[in-house]
PDB file of C-alpha atoms in Angstrom:
ATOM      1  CA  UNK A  27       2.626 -18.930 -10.925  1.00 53.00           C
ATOM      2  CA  UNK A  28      -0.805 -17.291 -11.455  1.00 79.00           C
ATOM      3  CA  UNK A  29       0.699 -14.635 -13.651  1.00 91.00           C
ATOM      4  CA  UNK A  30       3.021 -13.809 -16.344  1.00 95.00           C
ATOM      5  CA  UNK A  31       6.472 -12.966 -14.401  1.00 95.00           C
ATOM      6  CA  UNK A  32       9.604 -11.109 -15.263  1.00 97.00           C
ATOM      7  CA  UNK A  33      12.510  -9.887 -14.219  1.00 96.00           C
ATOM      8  CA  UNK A  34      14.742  -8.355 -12.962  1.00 97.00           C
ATOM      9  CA  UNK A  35      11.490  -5.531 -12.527  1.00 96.00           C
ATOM     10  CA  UNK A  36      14.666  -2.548 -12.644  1.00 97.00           C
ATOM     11  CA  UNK A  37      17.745  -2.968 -14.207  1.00 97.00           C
ATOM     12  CA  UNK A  38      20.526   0.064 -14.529  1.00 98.00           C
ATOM     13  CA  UNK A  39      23.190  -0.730 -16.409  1.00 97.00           C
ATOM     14  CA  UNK A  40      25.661   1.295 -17.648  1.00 97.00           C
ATOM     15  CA  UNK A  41      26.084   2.576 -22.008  1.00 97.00           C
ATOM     16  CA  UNK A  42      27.564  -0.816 -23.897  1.00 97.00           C
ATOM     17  CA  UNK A  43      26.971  -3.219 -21.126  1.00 97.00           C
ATOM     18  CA  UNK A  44      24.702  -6.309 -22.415  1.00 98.00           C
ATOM     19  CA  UNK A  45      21.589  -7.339 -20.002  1.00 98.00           C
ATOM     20  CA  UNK A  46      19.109  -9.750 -20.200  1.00 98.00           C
ATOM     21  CA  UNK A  47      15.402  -9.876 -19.127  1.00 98.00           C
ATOM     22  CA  UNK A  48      13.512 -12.671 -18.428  1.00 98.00           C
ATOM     23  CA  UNK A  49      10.107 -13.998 -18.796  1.00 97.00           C
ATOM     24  CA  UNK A  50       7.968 -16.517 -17.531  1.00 96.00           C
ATOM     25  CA  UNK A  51       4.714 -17.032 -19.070  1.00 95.00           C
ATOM     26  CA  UNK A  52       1.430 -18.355 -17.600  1.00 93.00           C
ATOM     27  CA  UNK A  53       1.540 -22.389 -17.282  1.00 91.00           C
ATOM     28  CA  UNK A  54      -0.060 -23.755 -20.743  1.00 88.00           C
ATOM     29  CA  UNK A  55      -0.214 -20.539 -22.744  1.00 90.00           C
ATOM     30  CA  UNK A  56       1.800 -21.665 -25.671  1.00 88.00           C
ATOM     31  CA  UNK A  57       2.191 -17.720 -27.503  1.00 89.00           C
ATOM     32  CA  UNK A  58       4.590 -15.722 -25.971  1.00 92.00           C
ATOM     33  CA  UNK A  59       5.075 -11.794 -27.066  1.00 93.00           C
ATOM     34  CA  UNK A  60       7.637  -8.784 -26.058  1.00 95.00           C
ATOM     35  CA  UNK A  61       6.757  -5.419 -26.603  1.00 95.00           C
ATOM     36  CA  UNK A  62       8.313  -1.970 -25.830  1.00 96.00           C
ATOM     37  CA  UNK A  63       6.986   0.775 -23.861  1.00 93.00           C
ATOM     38  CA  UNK A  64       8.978   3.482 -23.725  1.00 90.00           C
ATOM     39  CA  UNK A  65       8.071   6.954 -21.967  1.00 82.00           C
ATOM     40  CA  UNK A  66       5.240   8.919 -23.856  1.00 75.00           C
ATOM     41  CA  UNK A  67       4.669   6.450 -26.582  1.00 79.00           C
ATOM     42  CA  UNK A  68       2.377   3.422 -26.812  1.00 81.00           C
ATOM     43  CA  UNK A  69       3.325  -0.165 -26.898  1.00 90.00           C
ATOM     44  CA  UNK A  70       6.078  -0.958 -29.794  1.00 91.00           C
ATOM     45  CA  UNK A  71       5.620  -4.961 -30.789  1.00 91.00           C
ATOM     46  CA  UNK A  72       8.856  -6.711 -30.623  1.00 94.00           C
ATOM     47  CA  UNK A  73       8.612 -10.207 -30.826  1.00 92.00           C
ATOM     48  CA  UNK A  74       6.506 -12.818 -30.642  1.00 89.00           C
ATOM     49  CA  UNK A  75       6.417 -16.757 -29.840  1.00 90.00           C
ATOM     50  CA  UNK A  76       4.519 -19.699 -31.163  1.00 86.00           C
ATOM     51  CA  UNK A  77       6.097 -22.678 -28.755  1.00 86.00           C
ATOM     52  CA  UNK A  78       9.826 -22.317 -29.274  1.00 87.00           C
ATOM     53  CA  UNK A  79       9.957 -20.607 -32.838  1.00 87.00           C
ATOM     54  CA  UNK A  80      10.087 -17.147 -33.253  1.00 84.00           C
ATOM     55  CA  UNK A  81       7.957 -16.590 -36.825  1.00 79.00           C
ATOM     56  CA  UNK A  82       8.413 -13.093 -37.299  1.00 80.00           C
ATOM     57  CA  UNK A  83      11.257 -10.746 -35.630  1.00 83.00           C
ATOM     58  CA  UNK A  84      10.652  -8.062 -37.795  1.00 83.00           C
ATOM     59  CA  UNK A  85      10.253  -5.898 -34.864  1.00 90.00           C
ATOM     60  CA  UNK A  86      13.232  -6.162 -33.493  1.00 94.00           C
ATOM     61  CA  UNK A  87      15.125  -3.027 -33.573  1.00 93.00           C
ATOM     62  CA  UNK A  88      18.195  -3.793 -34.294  1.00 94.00           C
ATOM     63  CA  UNK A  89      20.546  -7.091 -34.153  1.00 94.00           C
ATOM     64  CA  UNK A  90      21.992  -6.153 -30.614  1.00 97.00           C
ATOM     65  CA  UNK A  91      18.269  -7.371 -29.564  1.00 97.00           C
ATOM     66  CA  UNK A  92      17.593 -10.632 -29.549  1.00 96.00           C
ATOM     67  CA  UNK A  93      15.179 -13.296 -27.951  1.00 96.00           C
ATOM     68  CA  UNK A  94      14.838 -17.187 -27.541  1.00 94.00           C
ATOM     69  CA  UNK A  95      12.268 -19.669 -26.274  1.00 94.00           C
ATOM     70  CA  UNK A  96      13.256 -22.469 -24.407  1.00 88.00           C
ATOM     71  CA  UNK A  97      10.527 -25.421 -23.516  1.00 87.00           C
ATOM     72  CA  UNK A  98       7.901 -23.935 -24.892  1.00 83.00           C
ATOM     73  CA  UNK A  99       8.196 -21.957 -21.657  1.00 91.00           C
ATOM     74  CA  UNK A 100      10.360 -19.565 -20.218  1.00 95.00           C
ATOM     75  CA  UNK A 101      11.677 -16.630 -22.973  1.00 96.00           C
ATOM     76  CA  UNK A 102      15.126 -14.449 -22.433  1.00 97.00           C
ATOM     77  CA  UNK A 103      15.208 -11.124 -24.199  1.00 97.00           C
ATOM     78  CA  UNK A 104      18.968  -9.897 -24.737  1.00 98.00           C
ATOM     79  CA  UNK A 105      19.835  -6.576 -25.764  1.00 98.00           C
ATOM     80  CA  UNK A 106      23.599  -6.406 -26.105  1.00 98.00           C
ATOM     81  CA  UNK A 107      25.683  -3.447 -26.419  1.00 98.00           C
ATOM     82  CA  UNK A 108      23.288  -1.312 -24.661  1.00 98.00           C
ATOM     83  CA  UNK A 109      22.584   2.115 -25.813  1.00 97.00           C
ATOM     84  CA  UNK A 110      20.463   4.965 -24.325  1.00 96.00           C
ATOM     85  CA  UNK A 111      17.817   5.040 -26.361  1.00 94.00           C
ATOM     86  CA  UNK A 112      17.067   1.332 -25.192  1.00 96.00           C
ATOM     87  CA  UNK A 113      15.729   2.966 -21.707  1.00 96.00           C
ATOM     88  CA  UNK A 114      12.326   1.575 -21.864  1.00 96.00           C
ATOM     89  CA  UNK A 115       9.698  -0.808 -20.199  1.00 96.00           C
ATOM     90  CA  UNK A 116       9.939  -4.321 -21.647  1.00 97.00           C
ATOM     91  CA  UNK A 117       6.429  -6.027 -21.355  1.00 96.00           C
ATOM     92  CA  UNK A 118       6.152  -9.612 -21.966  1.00 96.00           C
ATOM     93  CA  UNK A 119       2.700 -11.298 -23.074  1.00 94.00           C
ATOM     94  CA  UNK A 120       1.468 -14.363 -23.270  1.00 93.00           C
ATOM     95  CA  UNK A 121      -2.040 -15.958 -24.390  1.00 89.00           C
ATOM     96  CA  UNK A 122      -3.595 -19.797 -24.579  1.00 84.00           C
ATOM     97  CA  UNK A 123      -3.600 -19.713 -27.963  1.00 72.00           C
ATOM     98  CA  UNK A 124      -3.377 -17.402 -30.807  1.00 64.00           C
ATOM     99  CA  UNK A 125      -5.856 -15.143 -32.681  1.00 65.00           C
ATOM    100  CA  UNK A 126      -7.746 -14.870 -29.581  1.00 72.00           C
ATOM    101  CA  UNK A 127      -6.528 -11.502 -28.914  1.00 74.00           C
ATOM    102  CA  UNK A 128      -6.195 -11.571 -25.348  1.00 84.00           C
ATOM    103  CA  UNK A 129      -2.971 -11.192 -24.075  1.00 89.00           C
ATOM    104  CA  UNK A 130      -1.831 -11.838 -20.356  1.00 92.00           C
ATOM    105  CA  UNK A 131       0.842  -9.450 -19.349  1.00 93.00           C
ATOM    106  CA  UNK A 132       3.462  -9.322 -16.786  1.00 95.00           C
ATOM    107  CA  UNK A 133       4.423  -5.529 -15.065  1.00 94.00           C
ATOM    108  CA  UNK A 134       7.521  -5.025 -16.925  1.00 95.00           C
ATOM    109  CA  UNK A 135      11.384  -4.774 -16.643  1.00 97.00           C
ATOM    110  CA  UNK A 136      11.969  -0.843 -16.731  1.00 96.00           C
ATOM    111  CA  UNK A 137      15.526  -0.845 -17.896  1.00 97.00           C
ATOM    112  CA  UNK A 138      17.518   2.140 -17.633  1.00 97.00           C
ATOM    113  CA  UNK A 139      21.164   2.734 -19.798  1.00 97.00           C
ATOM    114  CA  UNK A 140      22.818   5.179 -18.344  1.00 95.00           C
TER     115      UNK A 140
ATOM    116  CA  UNK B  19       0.104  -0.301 -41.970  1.00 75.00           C
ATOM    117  CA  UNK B  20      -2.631   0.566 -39.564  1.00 80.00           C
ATOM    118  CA  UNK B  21      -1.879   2.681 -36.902  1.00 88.00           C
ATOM    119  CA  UNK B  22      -4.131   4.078 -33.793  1.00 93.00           C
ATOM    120  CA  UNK B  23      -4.450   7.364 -32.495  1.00 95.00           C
ATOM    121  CA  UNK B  24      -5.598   8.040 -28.858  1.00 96.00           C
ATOM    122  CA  UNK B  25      -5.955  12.141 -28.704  1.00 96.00           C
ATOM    123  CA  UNK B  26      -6.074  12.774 -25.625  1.00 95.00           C
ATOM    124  CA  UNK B  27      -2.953  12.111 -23.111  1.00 94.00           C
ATOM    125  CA  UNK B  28      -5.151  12.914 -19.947  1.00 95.00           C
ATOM    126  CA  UNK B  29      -8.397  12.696 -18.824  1.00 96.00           C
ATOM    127  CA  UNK B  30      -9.618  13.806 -15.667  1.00 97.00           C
ATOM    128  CA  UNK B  31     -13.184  13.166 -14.109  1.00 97.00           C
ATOM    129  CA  UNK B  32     -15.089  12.914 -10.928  1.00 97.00           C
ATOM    130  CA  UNK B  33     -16.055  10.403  -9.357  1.00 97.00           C
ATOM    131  CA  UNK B  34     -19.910   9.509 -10.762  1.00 97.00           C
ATOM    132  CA  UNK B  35     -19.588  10.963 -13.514  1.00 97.00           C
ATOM    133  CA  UNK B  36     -19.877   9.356 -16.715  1.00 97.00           C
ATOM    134  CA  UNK B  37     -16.260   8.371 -19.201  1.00 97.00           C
ATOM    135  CA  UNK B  38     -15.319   8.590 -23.085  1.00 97.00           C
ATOM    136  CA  UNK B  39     -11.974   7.885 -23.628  1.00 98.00           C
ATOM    137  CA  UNK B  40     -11.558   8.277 -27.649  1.00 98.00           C
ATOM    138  CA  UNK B  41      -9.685   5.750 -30.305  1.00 97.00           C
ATOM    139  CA  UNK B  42      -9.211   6.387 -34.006  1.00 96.00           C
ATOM    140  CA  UNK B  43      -7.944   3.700 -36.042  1.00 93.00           C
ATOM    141  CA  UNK B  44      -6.632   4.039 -38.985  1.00 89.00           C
ATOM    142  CA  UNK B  45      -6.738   0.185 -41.490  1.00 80.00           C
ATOM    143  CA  UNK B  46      -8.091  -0.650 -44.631  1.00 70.00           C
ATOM    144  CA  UNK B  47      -9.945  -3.673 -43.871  1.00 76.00           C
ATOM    145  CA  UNK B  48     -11.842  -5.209 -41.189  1.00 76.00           C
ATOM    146  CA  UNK B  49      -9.902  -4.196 -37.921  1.00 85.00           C
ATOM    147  CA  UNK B  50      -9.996  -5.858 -34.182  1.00 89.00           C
ATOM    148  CA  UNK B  51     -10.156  -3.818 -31.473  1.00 92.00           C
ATOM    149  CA  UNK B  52      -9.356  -4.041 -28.020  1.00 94.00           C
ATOM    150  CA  UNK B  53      -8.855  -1.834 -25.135  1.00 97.00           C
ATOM    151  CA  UNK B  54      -6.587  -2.611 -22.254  1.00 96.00           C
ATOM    152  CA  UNK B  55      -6.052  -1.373 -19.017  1.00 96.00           C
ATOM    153  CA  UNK B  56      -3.335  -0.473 -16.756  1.00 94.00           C
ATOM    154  CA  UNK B  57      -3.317   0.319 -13.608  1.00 92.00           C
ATOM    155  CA  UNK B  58      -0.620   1.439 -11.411  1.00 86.00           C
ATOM    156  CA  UNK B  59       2.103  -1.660 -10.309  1.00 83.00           C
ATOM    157  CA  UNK B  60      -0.140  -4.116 -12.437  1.00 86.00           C
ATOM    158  CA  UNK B  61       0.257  -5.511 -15.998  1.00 88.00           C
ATOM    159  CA  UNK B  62      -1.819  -4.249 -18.862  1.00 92.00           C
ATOM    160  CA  UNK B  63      -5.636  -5.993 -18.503  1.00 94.00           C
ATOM    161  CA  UNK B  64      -8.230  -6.693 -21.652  1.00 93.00           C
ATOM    162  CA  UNK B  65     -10.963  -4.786 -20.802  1.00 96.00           C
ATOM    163  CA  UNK B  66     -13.147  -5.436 -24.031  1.00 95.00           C
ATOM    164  CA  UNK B  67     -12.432  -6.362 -28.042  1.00 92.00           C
ATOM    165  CA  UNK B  68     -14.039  -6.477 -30.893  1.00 92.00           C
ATOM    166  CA  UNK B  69     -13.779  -9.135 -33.838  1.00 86.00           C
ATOM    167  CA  UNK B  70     -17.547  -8.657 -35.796  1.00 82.00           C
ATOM    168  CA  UNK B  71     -21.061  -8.622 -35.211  1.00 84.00           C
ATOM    169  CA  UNK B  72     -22.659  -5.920 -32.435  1.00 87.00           C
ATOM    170  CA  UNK B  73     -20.870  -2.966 -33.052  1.00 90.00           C
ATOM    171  CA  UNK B  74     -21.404  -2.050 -28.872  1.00 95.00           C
ATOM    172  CA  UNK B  75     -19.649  -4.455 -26.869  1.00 95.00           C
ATOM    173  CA  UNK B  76     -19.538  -4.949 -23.534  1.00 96.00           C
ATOM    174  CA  UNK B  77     -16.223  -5.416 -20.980  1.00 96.00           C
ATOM    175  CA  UNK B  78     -15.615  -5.815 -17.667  1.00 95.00           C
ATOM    176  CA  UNK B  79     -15.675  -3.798 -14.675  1.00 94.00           C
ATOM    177  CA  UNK B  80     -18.915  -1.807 -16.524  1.00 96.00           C
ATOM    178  CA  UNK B  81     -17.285  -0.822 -19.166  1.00 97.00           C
ATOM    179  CA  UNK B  82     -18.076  -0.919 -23.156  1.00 97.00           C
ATOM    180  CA  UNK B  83     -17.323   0.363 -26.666  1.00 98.00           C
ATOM    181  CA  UNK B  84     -19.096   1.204 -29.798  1.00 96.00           C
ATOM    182  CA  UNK B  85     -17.712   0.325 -32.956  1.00 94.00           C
ATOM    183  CA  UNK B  86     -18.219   2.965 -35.737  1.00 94.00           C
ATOM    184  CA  UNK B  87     -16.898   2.201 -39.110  1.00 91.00           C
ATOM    185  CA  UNK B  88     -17.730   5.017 -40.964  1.00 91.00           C
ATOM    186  CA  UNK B  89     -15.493   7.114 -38.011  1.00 93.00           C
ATOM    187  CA  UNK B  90     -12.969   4.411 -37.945  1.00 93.00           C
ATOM    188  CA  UNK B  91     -13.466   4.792 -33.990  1.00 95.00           C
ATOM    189  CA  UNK B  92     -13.741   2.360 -31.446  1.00 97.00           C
ATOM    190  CA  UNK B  93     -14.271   4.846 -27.990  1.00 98.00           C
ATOM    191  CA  UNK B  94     -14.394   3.656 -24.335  1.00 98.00           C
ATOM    192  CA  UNK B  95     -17.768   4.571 -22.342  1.00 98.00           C
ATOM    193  CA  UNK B  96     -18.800   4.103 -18.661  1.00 97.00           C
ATOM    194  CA  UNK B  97     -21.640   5.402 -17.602  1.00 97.00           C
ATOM    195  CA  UNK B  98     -20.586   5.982 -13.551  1.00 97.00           C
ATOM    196  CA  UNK B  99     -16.204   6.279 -13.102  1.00 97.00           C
ATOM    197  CA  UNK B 100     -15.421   5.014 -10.023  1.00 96.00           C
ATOM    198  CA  UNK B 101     -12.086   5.827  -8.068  1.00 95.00           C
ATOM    199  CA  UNK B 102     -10.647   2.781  -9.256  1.00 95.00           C
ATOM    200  CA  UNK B 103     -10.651   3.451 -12.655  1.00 96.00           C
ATOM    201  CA  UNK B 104      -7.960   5.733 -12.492  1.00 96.00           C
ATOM    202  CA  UNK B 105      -5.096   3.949 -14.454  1.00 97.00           C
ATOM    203  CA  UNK B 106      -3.917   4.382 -17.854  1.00 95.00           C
ATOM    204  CA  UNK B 107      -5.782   2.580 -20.716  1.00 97.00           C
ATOM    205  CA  UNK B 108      -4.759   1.576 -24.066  1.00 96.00           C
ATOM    206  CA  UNK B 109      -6.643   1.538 -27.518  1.00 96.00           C
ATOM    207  CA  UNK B 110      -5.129  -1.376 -29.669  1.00 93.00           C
ATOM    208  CA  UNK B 111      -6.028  -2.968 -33.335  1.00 91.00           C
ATOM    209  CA  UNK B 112      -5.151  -5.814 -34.895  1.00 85.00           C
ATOM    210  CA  UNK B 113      -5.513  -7.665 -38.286  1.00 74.00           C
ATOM    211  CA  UNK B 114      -6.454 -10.742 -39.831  1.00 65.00           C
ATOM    212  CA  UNK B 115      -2.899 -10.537 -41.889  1.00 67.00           C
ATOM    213  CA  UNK B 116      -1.339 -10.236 -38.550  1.00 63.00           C
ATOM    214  CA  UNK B 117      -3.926 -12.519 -36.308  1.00 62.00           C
ATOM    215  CA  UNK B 118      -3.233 -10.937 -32.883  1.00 65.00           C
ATOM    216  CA  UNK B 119       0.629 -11.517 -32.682  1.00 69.00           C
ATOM    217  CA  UNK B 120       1.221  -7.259 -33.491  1.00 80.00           C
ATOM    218  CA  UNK B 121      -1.087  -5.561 -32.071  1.00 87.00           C
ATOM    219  CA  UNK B 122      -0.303  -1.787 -32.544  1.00 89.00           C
ATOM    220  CA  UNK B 123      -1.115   0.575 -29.530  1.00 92.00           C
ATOM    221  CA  UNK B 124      -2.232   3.646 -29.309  1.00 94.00           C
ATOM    222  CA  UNK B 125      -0.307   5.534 -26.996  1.00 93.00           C
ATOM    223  CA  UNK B 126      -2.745   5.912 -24.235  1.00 94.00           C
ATOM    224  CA  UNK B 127      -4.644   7.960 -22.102  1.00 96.00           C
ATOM    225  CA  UNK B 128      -4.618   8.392 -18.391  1.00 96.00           C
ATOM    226  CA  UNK B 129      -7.619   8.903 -16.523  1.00 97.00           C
ATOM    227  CA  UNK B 130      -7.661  10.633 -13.653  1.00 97.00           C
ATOM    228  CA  UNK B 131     -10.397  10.567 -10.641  1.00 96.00           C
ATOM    229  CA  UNK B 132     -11.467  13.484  -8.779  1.00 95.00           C
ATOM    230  CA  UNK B 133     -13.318  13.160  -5.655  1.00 91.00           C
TER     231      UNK B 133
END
């Protein structure tokens, strides 16, 4: 497509449940990224891509999150176990190339743990 | 660790009127700086960034920024807001330890357009 796309857009799930977001970056763009936006707080860097590797996952925020690459293309964020405090926006990014600073994003899975 | 601070949470101006929308960074070293837009049921856009050279840059849809080091701010201007504009926008930085891979946000302000 012409954009970066993900889904599901909403997801409710319920406390302990695990869910899984998806993300489908713009054809070619080989730097894939996943940030948090959660409600009154700027964008929280989560992960980023570089083809299929994952180079730094320091931002993860705890091992019941967890992300993979496949193809150089499409990425699957998994949060397992979910809590409440995981209610957020996930945003996924993507750019051409790196160091360019301009990232494509998509509009977001709002997840909500009830 | 650098950080950004965007202090105001809401903006509101009429239409015509002219837009600052401030950005305080906080880094040791040489920072890049970007602004992004979003607007409602749409993904966040690049308006403008900053890497070196002319501290005013220009963006799209009319807007730029002015780089001041010696403020360690970075603020949004447009000289005529149209009803558009209204959308929440995003002050960012980044660093040449980093690249671009963690860019830290502020936490944004939304502009609002009165007629």
């Amino acid at each position: 497509g012409a954009g970066v796309s993900q889904s599901p857009s909403n997801k409710v799930t319920e406390k302990g449940k695990d869910v899984e977001l998806r993300c489908d970056p713009i054809s070619g763009h080989t730097a894939l990224y996943w940030y948090r936006q959660s409600l009154g707080q700027g964008l929280e860097f989560l992960i980023y891509f570089q083809g299929n590797s994952a180079p730094d996952k320091s931002g993860l925020p705890s091992d019941r999150f967890s992300a993979e690459r496949t193809g150089g293309s499409v990425s699957t964020l998994t949060i397992q176990r979910t809590q409440q405090e995981d209610s957020a926006v996930y945003l996924c990014a993507s750019s051409f190339q790196m160091n360019t600073g301009e990232l494509f994003f998509g509009e977001g899975s709002r997840l909500t743990v009830l | 660790a650098q950080s950004v601070t965007q202090p105001d949470i809401h903006i509101t101006v009429s239409e015509g009127a002219s837009l600052e929308l401030r950005c305080n960074y906080s880094y040791g070293a040489t920072p890049y700086l970007f602004w992004y837009v979003q607007s409602p049921g749409q993904g966040l856009q690049l308006l403008l960034k900053y890497f070196s050279g002319d501290t005013l840059v220009q963006g799209i849809k009319g807007f730029e920024a002015e780089f001041k080091r010696s403020q360690s701010s970075f603020n949004l201007r447009k000289p005529s807001v149209h009803w558009s504009d209204a959308a929440e926008y995003f002050c960012a930085v980044g660093t040449l330890n980093t690249g671009f891979q963690k860019l830290v946000f502020g936490t944004g302000t939304r502009l609002l357009v009165s007629p």
